[in-house]
Coordinates of C-alpha atoms in Angstrom, one line a residue:
M1 CA -16.0 -19.3 19.7
K2 CA -12.9 -19.1 17.5
K3 CA -11.9 -15.6 16.3
Y4 CA -12.0 -14.7 12.6
S5 CA -9.4 -12.1 11.5
I6 CA -9.8 -10.1 8.4
I7 CA -6.9 -8.1 6.9
L8 CA -8.1 -5.2 4.8
T9 CA -5.3 -4.0 2.5
H10 CA -5.5 -0.4 1.3
Y11 CA -3.5 1.5 -1.3
N12 CA -5.0 4.6 -2.8
Q13 CA -8.5 3.3 -2.6
M14 CA -10.3 5.6 -0.2
N15 CA -13.2 6.0 -2.7
Y16 CA -14.0 2.3 -2.2
I17 CA -12.8 1.4 1.3
F18 CA -16.1 2.1 3.1
E19 CA -18.0 -0.4 0.9
A20 CA -15.4 -3.0 1.8
I21 CA -15.7 -2.1 5.5
D22 CA -19.5 -2.4 5.4
S23 CA -19.2 -5.9 4.0
I24 CA -17.1 -6.8 7.0
L25 CA -19.1 -5.0 9.7
N26 CA -22.3 -6.6 8.4
Q27 CA -21.0 -10.2 8.8
D28 CA -23.2 -12.4 11.0
Y29 CA -20.2 -14.1 12.6
S30 CA -19.9 -13.2 16.3
N31 CA -16.2 -12.9 16.9
I32 CA -14.3 -10.8 14.4
E33 CA -11.0 -9.0 14.4
L34 CA -10.2 -6.3 11.7
I35 CA -6.7 -5.2 10.8
I36 CA -6.6 -2.3 8.2
T37 CA -3.3 -1.8 6.5
D38 CA -2.2 1.1 4.3
D39 CA 0.9 0.9 2.1
N40 CA 1.9 4.6 2.2
S41 CA -1.1 5.9 0.2
K42 CA -1.5 9.6 -0.8
D43 CA -5.1 9.7 0.5
F44 CA -5.4 7.4 3.5
N45 CA -7.5 9.0 6.3
K46 CA -7.2 7.0 9.5
E47 CA -9.5 9.4 11.5
K48 CA -12.3 9.2 9.0
I49 CA -12.1 5.4 8.9
T50 CA -12.0 5.1 12.7
N51 CA -15.0 7.4 13.0
Y52 CA -16.9 5.3 10.5
I53 CA -16.1 2.0 12.2
E54 CA -17.1 3.4 15.6
K55 CA -20.4 4.7 14.2
N56 CA -21.3 1.4 12.4
K57 CA -19.7 -1.5 14.3
K58 CA -21.7 -4.1 16.1
D59 CA -20.9 -6.2 19.1
N60 CA -19.3 -8.9 16.9
L61 CA -16.3 -6.7 16.1
K62 CA -14.2 -7.5 19.1
N63 CA -11.2 -5.4 18.1
Y64 CA -9.7 -3.5 15.2
D65 CA -6.3 -1.9 14.5
F66 CA -4.2 -0.2 11.8
I67 CA -0.9 -0.8 10.2
I68 CA 0.3 2.3 8.4
N69 CA 3.5 2.1 6.4
D70 CA 5.9 5.1 6.4
E71 CA 7.1 3.9 3.0
N72 CA 5.6 1.7 0.2
L73 CA 6.5 -1.9 1.1
G74 CA 4.3 -3.8 -1.3
T75 CA 1.5 -6.3 -0.5
V76 CA 3.6 -9.2 0.7
K77 CA 5.6 -7.4 3.4
T78 CA 2.5 -5.5 4.5
L79 CA 0.4 -8.7 4.8
N80 CA 3.2 -10.3 6.8
K81 CA 3.3 -7.4 9.2
A82 CA -0.5 -7.9 9.7
L83 CA -0.2 -11.7 10.0
K84 CA 2.2 -11.2 12.9
K85 CA -0.3 -8.9 14.6
I86 CA -3.6 -10.9 14.3
T87 CA -5.0 -12.8 17.2
G88 CA -7.6 -14.9 15.3
D89 CA -7.8 -18.6 14.5
Y90 CA -8.7 -18.0 10.9
V91 CA -7.6 -15.2 8.5
Q92 CA -8.8 -13.8 5.2
F93 CA -7.3 -11.0 3.1
L94 CA -9.5 -8.4 1.4
A95 CA -8.4 -5.5 -0.8
A96 CA -10.0 -2.2 -0.1
D97 CA -11.6 -1.9 -3.5
D98 CA -13.4 -5.3 -3.3
A99 CA -16.0 -6.6 -0.9
L100 CA -17.4 -9.8 0.7
Y101 CA -20.3 -11.3 -1.2
N102 CA -22.9 -11.4 1.6
T103 CA -23.3 -11.4 5.4
K104 CA -22.5 -15.1 5.9
V105 CA -19.0 -15.4 4.4
F106 CA -17.1 -15.8 7.7
S107 CA -19.7 -18.2 9.2
R108 CA -19.5 -20.3 6.1
F109 CA -15.7 -20.5 6.1
V110 CA -15.7 -21.5 9.8
D111 CA -18.3 -24.1 9.2
E112 CA -16.3 -25.6 6.3
F113 CA -13.2 -25.7 8.4
G114 CA -15.1 -27.8 10.9
K115 CA -15.6 -30.4 8.2
T116 CA -12.0 -30.8 7.1
K117 CA -8.4 -31.2 8.3
D118 CA -7.2 -28.9 5.6
Y119 CA -5.7 -25.5 6.5
V120 CA -6.7 -23.5 3.4
I121 CA -10.1 -23.2 2.0
S122 CA -11.0 -21.3 -1.2
A123 CA -14.4 -20.4 -2.6
Q124 CA -16.0 -18.7 -5.6
A125 CA -15.4 -15.1 -6.5
Y126 CA -17.5 -13.0 -8.8
M127 CA -15.8 -10.6 -11.3
C128 CA -17.5 -7.2 -11.4
G129 CA -17.3 -4.0 -13.3
E130 CA -16.5 -0.6 -11.9
T131 CA -19.4 -1.1 -9.5
L132 CA -19.8 -4.3 -7.5
D133 CA -23.5 -4.7 -8.4
K134 CA -22.5 -5.4 -12.0
I135 CA -21.4 -9.0 -12.0
T136 CA -19.6 -10.0 -15.3
N137 CA -18.6 -13.6 -14.7
K138 CA -17.3 -16.1 -12.2
C139 CA -13.6 -16.2 -11.3
I140 CA -13.3 -19.9 -10.5
N141 CA -14.0 -22.9 -12.7
S142 CA -15.9 -24.7 -10.0
K143 CA -15.9 -28.0 -11.8
K144 CA -12.1 -28.1 -12.1
A145 CA -11.5 -26.8 -8.6
L146 CA -13.8 -29.4 -7.0
K147 CA -12.1 -32.3 -8.7
Y148 CA -8.9 -31.4 -6.9
N149 CA -10.6 -32.0 -3.5
N150 CA -10.3 -35.7 -4.3
K151 CA -6.6 -35.5 -5.5
D152 CA -3.4 -35.2 -3.5
A153 CA -1.5 -32.0 -3.1
R154 CA 1.0 -32.9 -5.9
K155 CA -1.7 -33.2 -8.5
E156 CA -3.1 -29.8 -7.4
Y157 CA 0.4 -28.4 -7.6
E158 CA 0.8 -29.6 -11.1
E159 CA -2.3 -27.7 -12.0
M160 CA -1.3 -24.6 -10.1
V161 CA 2.0 -24.2 -11.9
R162 CA -0.1 -23.5 -15.0
G163 CA -1.6 -20.4 -13.3
C164 CA -3.4 -19.3 -10.3
F165 CA -7.0 -20.8 -10.4
Y166 CA -8.4 -19.7 -7.0
G167 CA -9.3 -16.2 -5.9
A168 CA -7.1 -14.5 -3.3
G169 CA -10.0 -12.6 -1.6
A170 CA -12.1 -15.7 -1.6
T171 CA -9.6 -17.8 0.4
C172 CA -9.4 -18.3 4.1
Y173 CA -6.5 -19.7 6.1
D174 CA -6.3 -21.6 9.4
I175 CA -3.4 -19.8 11.1
K176 CA -1.8 -23.2 11.7
I177 CA -0.5 -23.0 8.1
F178 CA 1.7 -20.0 8.9
K179 CA 3.0 -21.5 12.1
E180 CA 3.9 -24.7 10.3
I181 CA 5.4 -23.5 7.0
G182 CA 5.9 -19.8 7.5
F183 CA 4.7 -16.6 5.8
P184 CA 4.5 -15.6 2.1
N185 CA 8.0 -15.0 0.6
E186 CA 8.9 -11.3 0.8
K187 CA 11.1 -11.6 -2.3
Y188 CA 7.8 -11.0 -4.2
K189 CA 6.4 -7.5 -3.7
L190 CA 2.8 -7.9 -4.8
V191 CA 1.9 -11.5 -5.6
E192 CA 1.3 -13.2 -2.3
D193 CA -1.4 -15.6 -3.5
W194 CA 0.1 -17.7 -6.4
S195 CA 3.6 -17.8 -4.9
Y196 CA 2.3 -18.9 -1.5
W197 CA -0.2 -21.5 -2.8
L198 CA 2.6 -23.1 -4.9
Y199 CA 4.7 -23.2 -1.7
I200 CA 1.8 -24.7 0.3
L201 CA 1.2 -27.4 -2.2
K202 CA 4.9 -28.2 -2.6
N203 CA 4.9 -28.8 1.2
N204 CA 2.1 -31.3 0.7
Y205 CA -0.7 -29.2 2.2
H206 CA -3.9 -29.3 0.3
I207 CA -6.1 -26.4 -0.7
R208 CA -9.8 -27.3 -0.5
Y209 CA -12.4 -25.7 -2.7
C210 CA -15.9 -25.1 -1.4
D211 CA -18.5 -24.1 -4.0
F212 CA -20.1 -21.0 -2.4
V213 CA -19.6 -17.3 -3.3
A214 CA -17.4 -15.4 -0.9
F215 CA -16.0 -12.4 -2.7
L216 CA -16.7 -9.6 -5.2
H217 CA -13.8 -8.4 -7.2
R218 CA -13.8 -5.0 -8.8
S219 CA -12.3 -4.6 -12.3
G220 CA -9.1 -2.5 -12.7
G221 CA -7.1 -4.1 -9.9
I222 CA -3.4 -5.1 -10.2
S223 CA -4.0 -8.5 -11.6
H224 CA -6.7 -7.3 -14.1
Y225 CA -5.2 -4.0 -15.2
E226 CA -6.3 -3.1 -18.8
K227 CA -5.0 0.4 -19.4
K228 CA -1.9 1.4 -21.4
D229 CA 1.1 3.3 -19.9
L230 CA 1.4 1.0 -17.0
P231 CA 2.2 2.5 -13.6
P232 CA 5.2 1.2 -11.5
H233 CA 3.1 -1.1 -9.4
I234 CA 1.8 -3.0 -12.4
I235 CA 5.3 -3.4 -13.7
D236 CA 6.2 -4.8 -10.2
Y237 CA 3.3 -7.3 -10.5
Y238 CA 4.6 -8.7 -13.8
K239 CA 8.2 -8.8 -12.4
D240 CA 6.8 -10.9 -9.5
I241 CA 5.1 -13.3 -11.9
I242 CA 8.3 -13.8 -13.9
N243 CA 10.3 -14.3 -10.7
I244 CA 7.8 -16.9 -9.5
Y245 CA 8.3 -18.8 -12.8
D246 CA 12.1 -18.5 -12.5
D247 CA 12.2 -19.5 -8.8
I248 CA 9.5 -22.1 -8.4
V249 CA 8.0 -23.4 -11.7
L250 CA 10.9 -23.6 -14.2
P251 CA 13.3 -25.5 -12.0
E252 CA 10.7 -28.4 -12.1
Y253 CA 9.9 -27.9 -15.8
D254 CA 11.2 -31.4 -16.8
T255 CA 8.9 -33.2 -14.3
F256 CA 5.7 -32.0 -16.0
D257 CA 3.8 -33.5 -18.9
L258 CA 4.0 -32.1 -22.4
K259 CA 0.7 -30.2 -22.1
T260 CA 1.7 -28.5 -18.9
K261 CA 5.2 -27.7 -20.3
T262 CA 3.6 -26.0 -23.3
N263 CA 1.2 -24.0 -21.1
I264 CA 4.1 -22.9 -18.9
F265 CA 6.3 -21.9 -21.9
L266 CA 3.6 -19.8 -23.5
K267 CA 2.6 -18.0 -20.4
Y268 CA 6.1 -17.3 -19.4
K269 CA 6.9 -16.0 -22.9
Y270 CA 3.8 -13.8 -22.8
N271 CA 4.8 -12.3 -19.4
V272 CA 8.4 -11.6 -20.5
E273 CA 7.3 -10.0 -23.8
F274 CA 4.6 -8.0 -22.0
L275 CA 7.2 -6.6 -19.6
Q276 CA 9.7 -5.9 -22.3
N277 CA 7.1 -4.0 -24.4
N278 CA 5.9 -1.7 -21.6

């Protein structure tokens, strides 16, 4: 049976990480690898996590390991370190303050890969409040996402330049994609999903959407930060977004239709002004 790797990324989230770990240990898939990363947090406790895994793991967890950074490197570099370490055939990324939706997420992704030649599959994510049992809305417009299953990668790319419309934690990769086109660009510190998906689509690889729920996203993360007096990592996030526009989207600005151009202009303007005012 093919191995399923899950990379659990942690940064100052020890109050939530065991909920995320539970959602992994409870998966019904029979061949799982877990890599836990920590990006130089103040509160990371490897011993406590190890003891918890040893106490609660089942036979389906074949191996687990840690990557602990001595300095803060950001999400992209940390994920790339983990991607070079995994031994699985498929890989999914999960932030330590989020969780998998139910016990069948890994099995469902593997089953869907068996039906397609695509290397990337994304699914539905639920947006939650401070607690994951309070679902506020769906992250993905399923009707829109499903229609791109019948379109080529360029059409999907033309939609993706208008903004990221999949959920990072609800996406699974066949590792062949990394072998064929490389890892996410480390120029970007925190935004591995939108930048890499644009790169995938530009290289004519399709992202397939399957309409099942895979992921619970807790409010207050980097991409949904709502408080004033933004901390440095939120500033880094917006810098990444602007750089992605500058590097990838704007050089092709003239190739898009008027509606897309208008959308790009307004979103780019918003992000620049937001950063200038904070």
